[in-house]
Coordinates of C-alpha atoms and ligand atoms in Angstrom, one line a residue:
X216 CA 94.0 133.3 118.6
X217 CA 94.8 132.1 114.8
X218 CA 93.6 128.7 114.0
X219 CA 97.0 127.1 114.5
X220 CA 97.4 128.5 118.1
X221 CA 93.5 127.1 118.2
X222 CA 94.5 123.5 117.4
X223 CA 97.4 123.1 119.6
X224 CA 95.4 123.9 122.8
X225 CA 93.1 121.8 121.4
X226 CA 95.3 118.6 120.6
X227 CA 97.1 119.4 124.0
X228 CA 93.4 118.9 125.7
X229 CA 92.8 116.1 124.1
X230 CA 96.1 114.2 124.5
X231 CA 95.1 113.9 128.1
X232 CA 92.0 111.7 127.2
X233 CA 92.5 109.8 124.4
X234 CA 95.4 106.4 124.6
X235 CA 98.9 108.1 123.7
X236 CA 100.1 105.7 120.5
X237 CA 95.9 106.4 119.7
X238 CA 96.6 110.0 119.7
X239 CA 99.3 109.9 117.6
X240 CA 97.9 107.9 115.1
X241 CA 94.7 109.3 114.3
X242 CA 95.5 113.1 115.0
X243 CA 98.9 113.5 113.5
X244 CA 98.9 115.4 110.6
X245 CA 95.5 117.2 111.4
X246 CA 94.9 121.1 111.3
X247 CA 91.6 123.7 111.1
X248 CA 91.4 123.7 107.8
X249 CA 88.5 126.2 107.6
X250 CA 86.7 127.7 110.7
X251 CA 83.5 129.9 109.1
X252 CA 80.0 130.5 110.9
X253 CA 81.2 128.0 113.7
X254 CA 81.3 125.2 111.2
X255 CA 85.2 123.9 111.9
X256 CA 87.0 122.0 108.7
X257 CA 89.4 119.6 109.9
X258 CA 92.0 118.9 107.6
X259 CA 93.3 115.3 108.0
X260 CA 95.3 112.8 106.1
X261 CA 92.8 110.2 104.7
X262 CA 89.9 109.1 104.7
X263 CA 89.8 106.4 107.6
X264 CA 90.9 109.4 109.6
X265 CA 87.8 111.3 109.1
X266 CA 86.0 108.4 109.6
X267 CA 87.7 107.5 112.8
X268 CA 87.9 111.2 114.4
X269 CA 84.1 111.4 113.3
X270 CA 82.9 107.8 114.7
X271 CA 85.1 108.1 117.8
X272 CA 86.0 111.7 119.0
X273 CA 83.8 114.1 117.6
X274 CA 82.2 115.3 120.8
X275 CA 85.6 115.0 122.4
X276 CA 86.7 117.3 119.6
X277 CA 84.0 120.0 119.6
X278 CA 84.2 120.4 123.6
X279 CA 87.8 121.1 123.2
X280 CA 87.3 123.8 120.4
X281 CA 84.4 125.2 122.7
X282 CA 86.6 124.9 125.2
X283 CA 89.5 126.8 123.9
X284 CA 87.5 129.3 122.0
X285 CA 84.4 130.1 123.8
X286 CA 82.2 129.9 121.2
X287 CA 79.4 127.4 120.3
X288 CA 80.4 125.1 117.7
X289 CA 77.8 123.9 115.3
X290 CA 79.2 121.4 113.4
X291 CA 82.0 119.8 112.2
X292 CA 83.5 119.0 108.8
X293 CA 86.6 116.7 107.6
X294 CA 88.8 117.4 104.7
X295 CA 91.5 115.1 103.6
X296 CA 94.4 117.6 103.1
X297 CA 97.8 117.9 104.5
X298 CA 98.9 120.9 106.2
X299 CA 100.9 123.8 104.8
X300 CA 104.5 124.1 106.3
X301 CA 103.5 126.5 108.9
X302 CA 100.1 125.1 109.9
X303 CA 101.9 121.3 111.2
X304 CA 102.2 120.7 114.5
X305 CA 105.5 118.8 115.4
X306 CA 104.4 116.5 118.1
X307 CA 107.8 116.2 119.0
X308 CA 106.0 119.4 121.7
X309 CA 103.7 116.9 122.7
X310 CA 104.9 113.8 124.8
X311 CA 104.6 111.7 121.7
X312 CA 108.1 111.2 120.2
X313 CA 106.9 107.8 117.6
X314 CA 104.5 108.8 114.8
X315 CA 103.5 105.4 113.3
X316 CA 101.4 107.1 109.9
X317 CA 104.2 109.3 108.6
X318 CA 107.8 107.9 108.2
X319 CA 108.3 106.5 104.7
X320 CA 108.9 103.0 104.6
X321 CA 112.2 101.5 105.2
X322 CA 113.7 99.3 103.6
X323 CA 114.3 95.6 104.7
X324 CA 117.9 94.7 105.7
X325 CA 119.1 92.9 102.3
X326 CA 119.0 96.9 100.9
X327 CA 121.5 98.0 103.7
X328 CA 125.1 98.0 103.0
X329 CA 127.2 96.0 105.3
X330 CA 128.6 99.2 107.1
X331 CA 125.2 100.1 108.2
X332 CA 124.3 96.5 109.0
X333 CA 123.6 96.0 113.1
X334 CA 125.8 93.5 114.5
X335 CA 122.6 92.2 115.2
X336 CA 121.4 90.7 112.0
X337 CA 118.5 88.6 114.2
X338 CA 116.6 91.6 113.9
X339 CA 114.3 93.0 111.0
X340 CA 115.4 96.7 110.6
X341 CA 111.7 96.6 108.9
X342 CA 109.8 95.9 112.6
X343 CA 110.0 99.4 113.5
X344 CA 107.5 101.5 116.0
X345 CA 107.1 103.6 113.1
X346 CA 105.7 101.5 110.8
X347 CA 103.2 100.0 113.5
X348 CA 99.8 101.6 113.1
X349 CA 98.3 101.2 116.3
X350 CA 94.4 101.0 116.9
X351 CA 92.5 100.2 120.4
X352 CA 93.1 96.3 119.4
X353 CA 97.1 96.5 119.5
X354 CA 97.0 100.3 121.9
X355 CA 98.1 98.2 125.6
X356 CA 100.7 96.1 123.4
X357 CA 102.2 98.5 121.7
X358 CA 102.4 100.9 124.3
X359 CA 104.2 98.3 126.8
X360 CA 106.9 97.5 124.4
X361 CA 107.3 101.6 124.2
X362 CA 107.5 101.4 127.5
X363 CA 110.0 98.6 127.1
X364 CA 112.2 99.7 124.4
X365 CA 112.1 103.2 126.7
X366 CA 113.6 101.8 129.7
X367 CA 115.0 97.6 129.0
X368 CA 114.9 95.6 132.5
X369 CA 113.1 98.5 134.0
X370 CA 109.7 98.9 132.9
X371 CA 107.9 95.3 132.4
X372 CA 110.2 92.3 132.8
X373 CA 108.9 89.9 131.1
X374 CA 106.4 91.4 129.0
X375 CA 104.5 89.0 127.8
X376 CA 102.8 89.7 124.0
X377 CA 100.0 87.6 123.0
X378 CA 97.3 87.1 120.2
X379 CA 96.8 85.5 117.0
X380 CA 98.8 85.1 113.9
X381 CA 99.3 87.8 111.3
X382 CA 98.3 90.2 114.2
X383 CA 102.0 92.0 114.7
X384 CA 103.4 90.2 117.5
X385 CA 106.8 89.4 115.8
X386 CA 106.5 93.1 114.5
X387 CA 106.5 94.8 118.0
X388 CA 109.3 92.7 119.0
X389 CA 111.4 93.3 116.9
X390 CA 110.4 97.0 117.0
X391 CA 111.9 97.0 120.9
X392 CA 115.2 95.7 119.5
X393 CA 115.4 97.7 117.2
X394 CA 114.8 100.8 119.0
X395 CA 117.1 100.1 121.8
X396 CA 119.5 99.1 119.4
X397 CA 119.5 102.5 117.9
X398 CA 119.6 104.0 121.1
X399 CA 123.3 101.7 121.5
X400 CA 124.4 100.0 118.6
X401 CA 127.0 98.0 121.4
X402 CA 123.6 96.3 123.0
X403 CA 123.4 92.5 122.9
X404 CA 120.3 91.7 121.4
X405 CA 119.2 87.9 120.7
X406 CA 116.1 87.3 118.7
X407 CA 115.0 83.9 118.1
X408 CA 111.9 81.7 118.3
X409 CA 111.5 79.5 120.9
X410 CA 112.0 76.7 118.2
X411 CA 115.6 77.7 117.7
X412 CA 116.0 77.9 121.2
X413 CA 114.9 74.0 121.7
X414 CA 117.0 72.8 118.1
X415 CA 119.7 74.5 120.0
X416 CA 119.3 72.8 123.4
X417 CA 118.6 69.3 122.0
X418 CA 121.8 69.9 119.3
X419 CA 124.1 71.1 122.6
X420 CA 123.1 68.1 125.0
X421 CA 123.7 65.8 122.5
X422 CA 127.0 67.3 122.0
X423 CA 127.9 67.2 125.2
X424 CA 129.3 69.6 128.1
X425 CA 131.4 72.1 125.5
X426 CA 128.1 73.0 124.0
X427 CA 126.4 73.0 126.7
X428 CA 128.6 76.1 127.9
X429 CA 128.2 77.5 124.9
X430 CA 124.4 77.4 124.4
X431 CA 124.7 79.3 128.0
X432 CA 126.7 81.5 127.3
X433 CA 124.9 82.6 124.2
X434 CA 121.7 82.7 126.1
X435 CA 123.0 83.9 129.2
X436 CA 125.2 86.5 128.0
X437 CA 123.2 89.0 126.3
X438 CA 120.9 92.6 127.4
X439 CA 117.9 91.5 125.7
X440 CA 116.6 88.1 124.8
X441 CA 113.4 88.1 122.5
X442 CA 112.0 84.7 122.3
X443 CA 108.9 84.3 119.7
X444 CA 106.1 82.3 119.5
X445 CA 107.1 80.2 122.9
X446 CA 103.8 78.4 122.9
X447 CA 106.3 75.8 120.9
X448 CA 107.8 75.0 124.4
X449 CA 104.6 73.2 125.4
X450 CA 105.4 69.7 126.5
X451 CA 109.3 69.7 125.9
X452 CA 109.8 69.3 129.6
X453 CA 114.1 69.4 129.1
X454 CA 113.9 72.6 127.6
X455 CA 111.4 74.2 129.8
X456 CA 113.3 73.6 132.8
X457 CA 116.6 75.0 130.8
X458 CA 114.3 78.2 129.8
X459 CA 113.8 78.6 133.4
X460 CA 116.7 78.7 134.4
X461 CA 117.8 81.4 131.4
X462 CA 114.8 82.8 132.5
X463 CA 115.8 83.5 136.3
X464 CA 119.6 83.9 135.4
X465 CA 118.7 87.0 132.8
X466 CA 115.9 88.2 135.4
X467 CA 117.8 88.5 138.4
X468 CA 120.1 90.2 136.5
X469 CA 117.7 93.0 135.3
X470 CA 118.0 92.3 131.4
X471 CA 115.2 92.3 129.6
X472 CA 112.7 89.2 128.7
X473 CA 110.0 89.9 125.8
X474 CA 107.8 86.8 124.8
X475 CA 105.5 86.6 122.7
X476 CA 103.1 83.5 122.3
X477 CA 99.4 82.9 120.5
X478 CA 97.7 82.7 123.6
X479 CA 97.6 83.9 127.2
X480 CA 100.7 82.3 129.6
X481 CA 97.6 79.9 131.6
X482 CA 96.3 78.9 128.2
X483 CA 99.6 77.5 126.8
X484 CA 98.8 73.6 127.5
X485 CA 101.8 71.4 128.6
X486 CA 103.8 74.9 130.1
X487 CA 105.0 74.0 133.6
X488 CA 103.2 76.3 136.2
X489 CA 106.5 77.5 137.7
X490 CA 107.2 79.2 133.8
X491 CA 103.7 80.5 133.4
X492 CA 104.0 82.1 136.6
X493 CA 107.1 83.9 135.7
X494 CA 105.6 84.9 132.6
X495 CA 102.8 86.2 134.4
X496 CA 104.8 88.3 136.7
X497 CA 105.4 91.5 134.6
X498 CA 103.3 92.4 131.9
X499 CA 101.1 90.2 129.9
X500 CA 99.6 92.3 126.5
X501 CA 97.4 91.3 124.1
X502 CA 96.8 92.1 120.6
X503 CA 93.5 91.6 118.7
X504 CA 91.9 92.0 115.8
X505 CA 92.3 95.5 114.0
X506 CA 89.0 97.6 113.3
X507 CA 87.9 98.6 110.1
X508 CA 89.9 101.9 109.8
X509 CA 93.1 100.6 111.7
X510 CA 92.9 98.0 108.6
X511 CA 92.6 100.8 106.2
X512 CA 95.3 103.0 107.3
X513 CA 97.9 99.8 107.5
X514 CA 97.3 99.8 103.8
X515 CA 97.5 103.1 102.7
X516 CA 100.6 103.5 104.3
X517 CA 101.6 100.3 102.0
X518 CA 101.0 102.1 99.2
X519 CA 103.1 105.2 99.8
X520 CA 106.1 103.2 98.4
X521 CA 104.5 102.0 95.2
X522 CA 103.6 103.6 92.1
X523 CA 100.4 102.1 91.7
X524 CA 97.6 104.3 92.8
X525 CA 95.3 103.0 95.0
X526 CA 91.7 104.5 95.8
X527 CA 90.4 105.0 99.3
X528 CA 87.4 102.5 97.9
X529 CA 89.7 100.1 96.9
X530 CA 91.7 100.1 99.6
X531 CA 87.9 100.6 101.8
X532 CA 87.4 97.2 99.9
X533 CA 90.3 95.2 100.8
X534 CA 90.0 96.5 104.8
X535 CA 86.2 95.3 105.0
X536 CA 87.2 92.1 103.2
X537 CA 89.9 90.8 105.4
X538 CA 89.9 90.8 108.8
X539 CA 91.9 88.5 110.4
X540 CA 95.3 89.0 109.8
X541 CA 97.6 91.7 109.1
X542 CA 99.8 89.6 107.4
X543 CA 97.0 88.1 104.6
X544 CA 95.6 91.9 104.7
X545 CA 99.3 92.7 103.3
X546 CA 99.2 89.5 101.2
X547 CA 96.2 90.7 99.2
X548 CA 97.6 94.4 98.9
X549 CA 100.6 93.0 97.5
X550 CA 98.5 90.8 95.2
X551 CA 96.5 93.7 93.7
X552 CA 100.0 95.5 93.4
X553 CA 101.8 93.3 91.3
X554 CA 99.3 92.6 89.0
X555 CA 98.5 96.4 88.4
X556 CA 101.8 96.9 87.2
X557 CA 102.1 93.8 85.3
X558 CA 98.5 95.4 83.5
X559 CA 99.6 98.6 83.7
X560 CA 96.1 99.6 85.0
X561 CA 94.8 101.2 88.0
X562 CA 92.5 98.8 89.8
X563 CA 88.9 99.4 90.4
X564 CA 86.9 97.2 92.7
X565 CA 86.1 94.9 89.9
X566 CA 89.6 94.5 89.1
X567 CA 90.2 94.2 92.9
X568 CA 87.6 91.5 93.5
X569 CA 88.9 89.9 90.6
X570 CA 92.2 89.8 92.1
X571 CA 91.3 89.0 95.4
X572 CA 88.9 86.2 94.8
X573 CA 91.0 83.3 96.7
X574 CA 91.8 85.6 99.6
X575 CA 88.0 86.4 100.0
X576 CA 87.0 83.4 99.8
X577 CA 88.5 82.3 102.1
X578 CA 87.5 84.9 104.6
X579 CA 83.9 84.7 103.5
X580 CA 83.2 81.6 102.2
X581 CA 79.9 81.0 104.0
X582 CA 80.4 80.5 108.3
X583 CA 76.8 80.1 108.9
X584 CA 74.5 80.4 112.1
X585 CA 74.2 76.5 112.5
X586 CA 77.8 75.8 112.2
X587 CA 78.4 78.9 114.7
X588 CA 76.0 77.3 117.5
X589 CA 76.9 73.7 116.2
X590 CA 80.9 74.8 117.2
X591 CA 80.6 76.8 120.4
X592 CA 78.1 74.1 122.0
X593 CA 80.4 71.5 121.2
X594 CA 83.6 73.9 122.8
X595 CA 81.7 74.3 125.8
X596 CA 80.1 70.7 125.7
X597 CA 76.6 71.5 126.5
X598 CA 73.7 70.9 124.0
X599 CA 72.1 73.2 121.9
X600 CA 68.9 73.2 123.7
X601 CA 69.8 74.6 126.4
X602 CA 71.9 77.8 124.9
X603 CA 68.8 78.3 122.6
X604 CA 66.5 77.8 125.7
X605 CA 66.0 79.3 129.2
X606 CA 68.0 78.5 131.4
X607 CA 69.7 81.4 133.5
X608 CA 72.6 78.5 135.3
X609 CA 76.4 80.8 134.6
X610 CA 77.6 77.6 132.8
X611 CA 74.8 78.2 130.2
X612 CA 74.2 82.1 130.3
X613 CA 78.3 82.9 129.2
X614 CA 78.1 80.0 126.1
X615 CA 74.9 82.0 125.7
X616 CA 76.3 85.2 125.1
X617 CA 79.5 84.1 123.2
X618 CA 77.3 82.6 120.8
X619 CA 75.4 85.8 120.7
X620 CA 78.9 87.9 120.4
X621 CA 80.2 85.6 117.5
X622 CA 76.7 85.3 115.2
X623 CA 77.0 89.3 115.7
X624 CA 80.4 89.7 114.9
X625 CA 81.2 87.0 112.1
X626 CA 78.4 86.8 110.2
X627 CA 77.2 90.0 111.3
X628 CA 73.4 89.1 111.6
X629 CA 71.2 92.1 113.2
X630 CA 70.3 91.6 117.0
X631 CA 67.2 91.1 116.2
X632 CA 68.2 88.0 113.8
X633 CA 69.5 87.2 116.5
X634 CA 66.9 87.1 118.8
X635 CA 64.8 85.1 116.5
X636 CA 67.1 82.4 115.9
X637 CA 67.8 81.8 119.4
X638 CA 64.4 80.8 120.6
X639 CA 62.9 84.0 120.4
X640 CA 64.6 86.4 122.5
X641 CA 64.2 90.0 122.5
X642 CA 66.8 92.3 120.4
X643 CA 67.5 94.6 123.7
X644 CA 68.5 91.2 125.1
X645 CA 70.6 90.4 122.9
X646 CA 72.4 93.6 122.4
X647 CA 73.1 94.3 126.1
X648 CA 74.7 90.1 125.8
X649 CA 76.6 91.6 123.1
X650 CA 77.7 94.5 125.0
X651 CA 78.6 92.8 127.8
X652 CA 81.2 90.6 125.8
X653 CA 82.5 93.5 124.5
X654 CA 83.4 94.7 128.2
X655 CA 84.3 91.3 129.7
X656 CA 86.5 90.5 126.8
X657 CA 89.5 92.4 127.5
X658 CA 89.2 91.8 131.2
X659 CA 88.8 88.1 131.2
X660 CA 91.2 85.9 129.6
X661 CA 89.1 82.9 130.0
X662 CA 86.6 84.6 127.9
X663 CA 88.7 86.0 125.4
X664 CA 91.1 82.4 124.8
X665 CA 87.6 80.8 124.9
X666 CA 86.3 83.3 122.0
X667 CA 89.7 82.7 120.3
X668 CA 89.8 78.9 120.0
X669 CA 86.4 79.0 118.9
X670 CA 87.3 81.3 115.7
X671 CA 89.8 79.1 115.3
X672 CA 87.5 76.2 115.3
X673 CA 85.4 77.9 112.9
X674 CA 88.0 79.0 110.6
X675 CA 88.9 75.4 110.2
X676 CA 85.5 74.6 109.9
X677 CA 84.4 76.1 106.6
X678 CA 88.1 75.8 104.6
Ligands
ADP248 P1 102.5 87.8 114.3 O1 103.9 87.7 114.8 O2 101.6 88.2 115.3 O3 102.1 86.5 113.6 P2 103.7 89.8 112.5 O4 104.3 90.6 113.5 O5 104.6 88.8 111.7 O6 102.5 88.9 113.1 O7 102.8 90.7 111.5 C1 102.4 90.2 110.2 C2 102.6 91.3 109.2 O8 101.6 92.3 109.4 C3 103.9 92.0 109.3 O9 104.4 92.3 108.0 C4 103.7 93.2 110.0 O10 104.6 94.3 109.7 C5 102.3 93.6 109.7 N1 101.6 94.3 110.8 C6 100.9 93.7 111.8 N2 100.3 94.6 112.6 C7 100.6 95.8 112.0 C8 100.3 97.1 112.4 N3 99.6 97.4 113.5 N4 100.8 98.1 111.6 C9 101.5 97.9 110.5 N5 101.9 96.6 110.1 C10 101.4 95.6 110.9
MG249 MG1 105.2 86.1 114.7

């Protein structure tokens, strides 16, 4: 068996364990570069993806090899390379059809000439699946709006996207119009955000019965309706009960709902229980925030269509310095772009830092412990004593370990910082509180709105 047979078996193995979008993203592109002495060379497109395979599936990796090859391998290597012509592996073989690292970037509609132009000019020919870099914070959202684009009205009606801004909500979308749009360029797609859709209510009741056909008609009458952001229908009680009913009317008839929203359907204050229940009934997704080398690899794949180049330590920079959001990640990129060519230099981290200052800031500017416990006590409404003491009641232990979870995550103090600052607990028990967060998160949406408004608290505590 040459190396190339070698990998495939390999990549085949492992496709049945790791997520599918996962897959595609971090082993696309990858290859033996060297096998010698049972030390295995993997060749891979960056950086992050070495980091990645090596922080994530390394075991995975060598049981497959040992697996397919029956010897003992002894260690593994990573080489950023990209395969020779006859060493890639289409993965077209493979199940996976979308490869989100590889595809040079299109460009936005105003580049297009009219003849190419969709009907549907709602959409962003931009939000594409294959310029979505998925990671395990985006892997169930983006995989359901696959599923979605795959088969409209079949798969997940509604599905239901949710998480906070900057995170790609709009993005994946958009990226099931446009897919099923290029599957049939006859398909009546609507994109709108829910504020459209109650400036066009309000303007069609005060107009009177003729509009009020037409705004039907123009809801009612299509395959797919995207609504974004419909958190804004909170409390506008007219247009809730006129969603419903474009709701039910587009349901019933098997076309295809996608919502997005910033939090979870129960969460969205003022949203009458009939609508969240509908909402609830198909598939509700969420998106969080990206890891480190999710970050990274969403910017190097920004900088394939510039000039400037861009070093993995810069870009390394950038990733560890924003976290947040996508979109302010982009920002900064963008930033550090313009002004490179404007100096005609190639930025260092100096340069970078330089640039970036404002954006940093912002990010960093100093959250501390006490404003961390001052914040989440106040959320939860029980004093400070008690979360720092020893009380074992559920209403104190879960404040408890958020607290724990958020002095870990974004300020990242060591547990056993931790320990000490919270009346002098063990670091074992605060790592297994930190653990268990990490589990509960994405199984509770209490827990994980609750951990949401609090960030947002604290972000608007320290700007
Ligand atoms: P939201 O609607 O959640 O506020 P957007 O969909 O507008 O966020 O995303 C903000 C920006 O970040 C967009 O330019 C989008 O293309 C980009 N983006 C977000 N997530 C990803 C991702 N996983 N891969 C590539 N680009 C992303
Ligand atoms: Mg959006």
């Amino acid at each position: 068996m040459d190396s190339l047979e070698i990998w495939k078996k390999v990549l085949g193995n492992l496709e049945t364990s790791i997520s599918r979008p996962n897959f595609v993203t971090w082993f696309k592109d990858t290859f033996i570069y060297e096998a010698k002495k049972g030390i295995y060379t993997i060749g891979v497109p960056s950086i992050f993806h070495s980091e990645r395979l090596k922080k994530w599936h390394e075991k995975e990796i060598i049981k497959a090899i040992e697996d397919q090859t029956g010897d003992k391998v002894l260690g593994l290597k990573y080489k950023v390379a990209s395969p020779s012509a006859d060493q890639v592996i289409k993965f077209d073989n493979f199940k996976v059809i979308h490869s989100p690292v590889d595809k040079p970037e299109k460009k936005t509609s105003q580049n297009i000439s009219s003849q190419t132009l969709p009907k549907n000019t709602t959409l962003n020919d931009y939000y594409v699946f294959e310029n979505f870099v998925v990671g395990t914070s985006n892997q169930l959202a983006h995989a359901a709006a696959e599923a979605v684009a795959n088969s409209p009205g079949d798969a997940y009606n509604p599905l239901f996207i949710y998480g906070d801004s900057g995170l790609g909500k709009t993005h994946l979308m958009q990226a099931i119009g446009n897919h099923i749009l290029s599957k049939n360029e006859d398909a009546n797609i609507l994109y709108v955000s829910s504020e459209t859709f109650v400036n066009d209510f309000i303007a069609a009741v005060e107009a009177g019965s003729g509009r009020a056909k037409d705004f039907k008609k123009h809801y009612r009458d299509v395959d797919i309706l995207l609504i974004d952001d419909i958190q804004f229908l909170s409390g506008k009680e007219q247009t809730q009960d006129e969603f419903f009913h474009t709701f039910n009317h587009l349901h019933q008839n098997k076309k295809q709902v996608v919502l997005t929203a910033d939090r979870y359907p129960k969460a969205i204050r003022g949203l009458e229980k009939r609508l969240q229940t509908r909402f609830e009934g198909g598939m509700v997704a969420d998106i969080s925030e990206p890891d480190l080398e999710t970050r990274a690899v969403i910017l190097r794949n920004k900088t394939k269509s510039t000039n400037v180049e861009i070093s993995d330590e810069v870009i390394y920079f950038i990733a560890e310095n924003i976290k947040s959001s996508v979109r302010e990640l982009e920002g900064a990129l963008t930033k550090l772009i313009a002004t490179s060519e404007l100096r005609k230099t190639t930025p260092d981290i100096e340069f970078a830092r330089e640039i970036l200052e404002s954006s940093l800031e912002k990010n960093q500017k100093s959250l501390t412990y006490d404003v961390i416990i001052k914040e989440a006590c106040k959320y939860y409404k029980i004093p400070k004593e008690d979360v720092l003491g020893q009380k074992r009641n559920k209403e104190i232990v879960r404040p408890r370990q958020v607290v724990m979870f958020l002095l870990r995550h974004e300020i990242n103090m060591s547990y056993p910082e931790i320990g000490k600052e919270m009346g002098g607990r063990d670091h074992t028990t605060v790592m297994h509180g930190c653990e268990k967060m990490e589990i509960e998160i994405p199984k509770d949406s209490k827990l994980k709105d609750d951990i949401s408004t609090i960030k947002d608290i604290l972000r608007n505590a320290i700007t």
